[in-house]
Amino acid sequence: MSALTRLVPTGVRRWLRSHGGPLGSVVAVRTEDPEFVLTYDDGPEPGGTDAILPVLASRGARATFFVLMTRVRRYPALLREVVSEGHEVALHGIDHRAISRMSYREVLERTARAKAELEDAVGREVRWLRPPYGLQSLTSFRAVQSAGLEPVLWGPSAADSRPGTTDERLRRVLRGAERGAIVLSHDGYAEVEDGGHGGNRPELDRGQLAGLVLDAYGSLGLRATSLSNALASGTVTRGLWFRR
Ligand SMILES: [Zn+2]
């Protein structure tokens, strides 16, 4: 039993187990392979996604892209490029609004709709959802599971969704760097029309940052892969992650 699980009273845990899938979001992968899980949020975005893809390709790296449907509709060709380069596509949301204060029904409906639309667009099953801002309630967590997706959060973060320096980002992304870590980075920026806050768009070369992250993890002997690839031989590590 994990320390986090111990914080939840036994009666509550029993109720949770009898009312759905496993309690806890995917936060890392337990694996024997020398790899980490590279993830990108808030795309696809011209200037971001298409700057990152050739860098990943040149290193033989794979990643999981958590996309916004507002972006998928605008940039379908970019999404096709992500798929054709062998990366995994997962859902960030129908838009970038926080789901943590929505009702069960609202989260279930918008997530099921987005999953179906995304699966149509990529022609394969979509397994994961990362809640915008990493915000989720027990209600939204259960609704996402009922829509057929698993909530995925993260470990180290490249802190690239707000202004900052490359040095700061590299320091942050190496905090907690280890085998099986799920690393958060961004290939786009959620604007107001995506349901995001907007107004604080960071100026950075996302392709360059991708290369630096691959170098930094490479120097630890770790190569980048997608979540589903990592789980072909590894197992999921779950953690309780509820923030509103
Ligand atoms: Zn996001």
CSV table of N, CA and C in Angstrom, one decimal, residues 12-24 104 107-108 136-149 151 242:
chain,number,residue,atom,x,y,z
A,12,VAL,N,-13.8,4.4,2.5
A,12,VAL,CA,-13.8,5.2,1.2
A,12,VAL,C,-13.2,4.4,0.1
A,13,ARG,N,-12.0,3.8,0.4
A,13,ARG,CA,-11.3,3.0,-0.6
A,13,ARG,C,-12.2,1.9,-1.1
A,14,ARG,N,-12.9,1.2,-0.2
A,14,ARG,CA,-13.8,0.1,-0.6
A,14,ARG,C,-14.9,0.6,-1.5
A,15,TRP,N,-15.5,1.7,-1.2
A,15,TRP,CA,-16.5,2.3,-2.0
A,15,TRP,C,-16.0,2.7,-3.4
A,16,LEU,N,-14.8,3.3,-3.4
A,16,LEU,CA,-14.2,3.7,-4.7
A,16,LEU,C,-14.0,2.5,-5.6
A,17,ARG,N,-13.5,1.4,-5.0
A,17,ARG,CA,-13.1,0.2,-5.7
A,17,ARG,C,-14.4,-0.4,-6.3
A,18,SER,N,-15.5,-0.3,-5.6
A,18,SER,CA,-16.7,-1.0,-6.0
A,18,SER,C,-17.5,-0.1,-7.0
A,19,HIS,N,-17.0,1.1,-7.2
A,19,HIS,CA,-17.7,2.1,-8.1
A,19,HIS,C,-16.9,2.4,-9.3
A,20,GLY,N,-16.0,1.6,-9.8
A,20,GLY,CA,-15.3,1.9,-11.0
A,20,GLY,C,-13.9,1.2,-11.1
A,21,GLY,N,-13.1,1.7,-11.9
A,21,GLY,CA,-11.7,1.1,-12.1
A,21,GLY,C,-10.8,1.5,-11.0
A,22,PRO,N,-9.5,1.3,-11.2
A,22,PRO,CA,-8.5,1.5,-10.2
A,22,PRO,C,-8.5,2.9,-9.7
A,23,LEU,N,-8.3,3.1,-8.4
A,23,LEU,CA,-8.2,4.4,-7.8
A,23,LEU,C,-6.7,4.9,-8.1
A,24,GLY,N,-6.6,6.1,-8.7
A,24,GLY,CA,-5.3,6.6,-8.9
A,24,GLY,C,-5.0,6.8,-10.4
A,104,TYR,N,-20.4,15.4,-13.3
A,104,TYR,CA,-20.1,14.1,-13.8
A,104,TYR,C,-20.6,14.0,-15.3
A,107,VAL,N,-18.6,16.1,-17.8
A,107,VAL,CA,-17.3,15.6,-18.2
A,107,VAL,C,-17.4,14.3,-19.0
A,108,LEU,N,-18.4,13.5,-18.6
A,108,LEU,CA,-18.6,12.2,-19.4
A,108,LEU,C,-19.0,12.5,-20.8
A,136,GLN,N,-8.2,17.8,-11.5
A,136,GLN,CA,-9.2,16.9,-11.6
A,136,GLN,C,-9.8,16.6,-10.2
A,137,SER,N,-11.1,16.3,-10.2
A,137,SER,CA,-11.8,16.0,-8.9
A,137,SER,C,-12.1,14.5,-9.0
A,138,LEU,N,-12.5,13.9,-7.9
A,138,LEU,CA,-12.9,12.5,-8.0
A,138,LEU,C,-14.0,12.3,-9.0
A,139,THR,N,-14.9,13.3,-9.0
A,139,THR,CA,-16.1,13.2,-10.0
A,139,THR,C,-15.6,13.2,-11.4
A,140,SER,N,-14.7,14.1,-11.8
A,140,SER,CA,-14.2,14.2,-13.2
A,140,SER,C,-13.3,12.9,-13.5
A,141,PHE,N,-12.6,12.5,-12.5
A,141,PHE,CA,-11.8,11.2,-12.6
A,141,PHE,C,-12.6,10.0,-13.0
A,142,ARG,N,-13.7,9.9,-12.3
A,142,ARG,CA,-14.6,8.8,-12.6
A,142,ARG,C,-15.3,8.9,-13.9
A,143,ALA,N,-15.7,10.2,-14.3
A,143,ALA,CA,-16.4,10.4,-15.5
A,143,ALA,C,-15.4,10.1,-16.7
A,144,VAL,N,-14.1,10.5,-16.6
A,144,VAL,CA,-13.2,10.2,-17.6
A,144,VAL,C,-13.0,8.7,-17.8
A,145,GLN,N,-13.0,7.9,-16.7
A,145,GLN,CA,-12.9,6.5,-16.8
A,145,GLN,C,-14.1,5.9,-17.4
A,146,SER,N,-15.3,6.5,-17.1
A,146,SER,CA,-16.5,5.9,-17.7
A,146,SER,C,-16.6,6.2,-19.2
A,147,ALA,N,-15.9,7.3,-19.6
A,147,ALA,CA,-15.8,7.6,-21.1
A,147,ALA,C,-14.8,6.7,-21.8
A,148,GLY,N,-14.1,5.8,-21.0
A,148,GLY,CA,-13.2,4.8,-21.6
A,148,GLY,C,-11.8,5.3,-21.7
A,149,LEU,N,-11.4,6.3,-20.9
A,149,LEU,CA,-10.0,6.8,-20.9
A,149,LEU,C,-9.4,6.7,-19.5
A,151,PRO,N,-7.0,8.6,-16.8
A,151,PRO,CA,-6.3,9.9,-16.6
A,151,PRO,C,-4.8,9.6,-16.4
A,242,PHE,N,-5.6,14.7,-7.0
A,242,PHE,CA,-6.8,15.4,-7.1
A,242,PHE,C,-6.5,16.9,-6.7
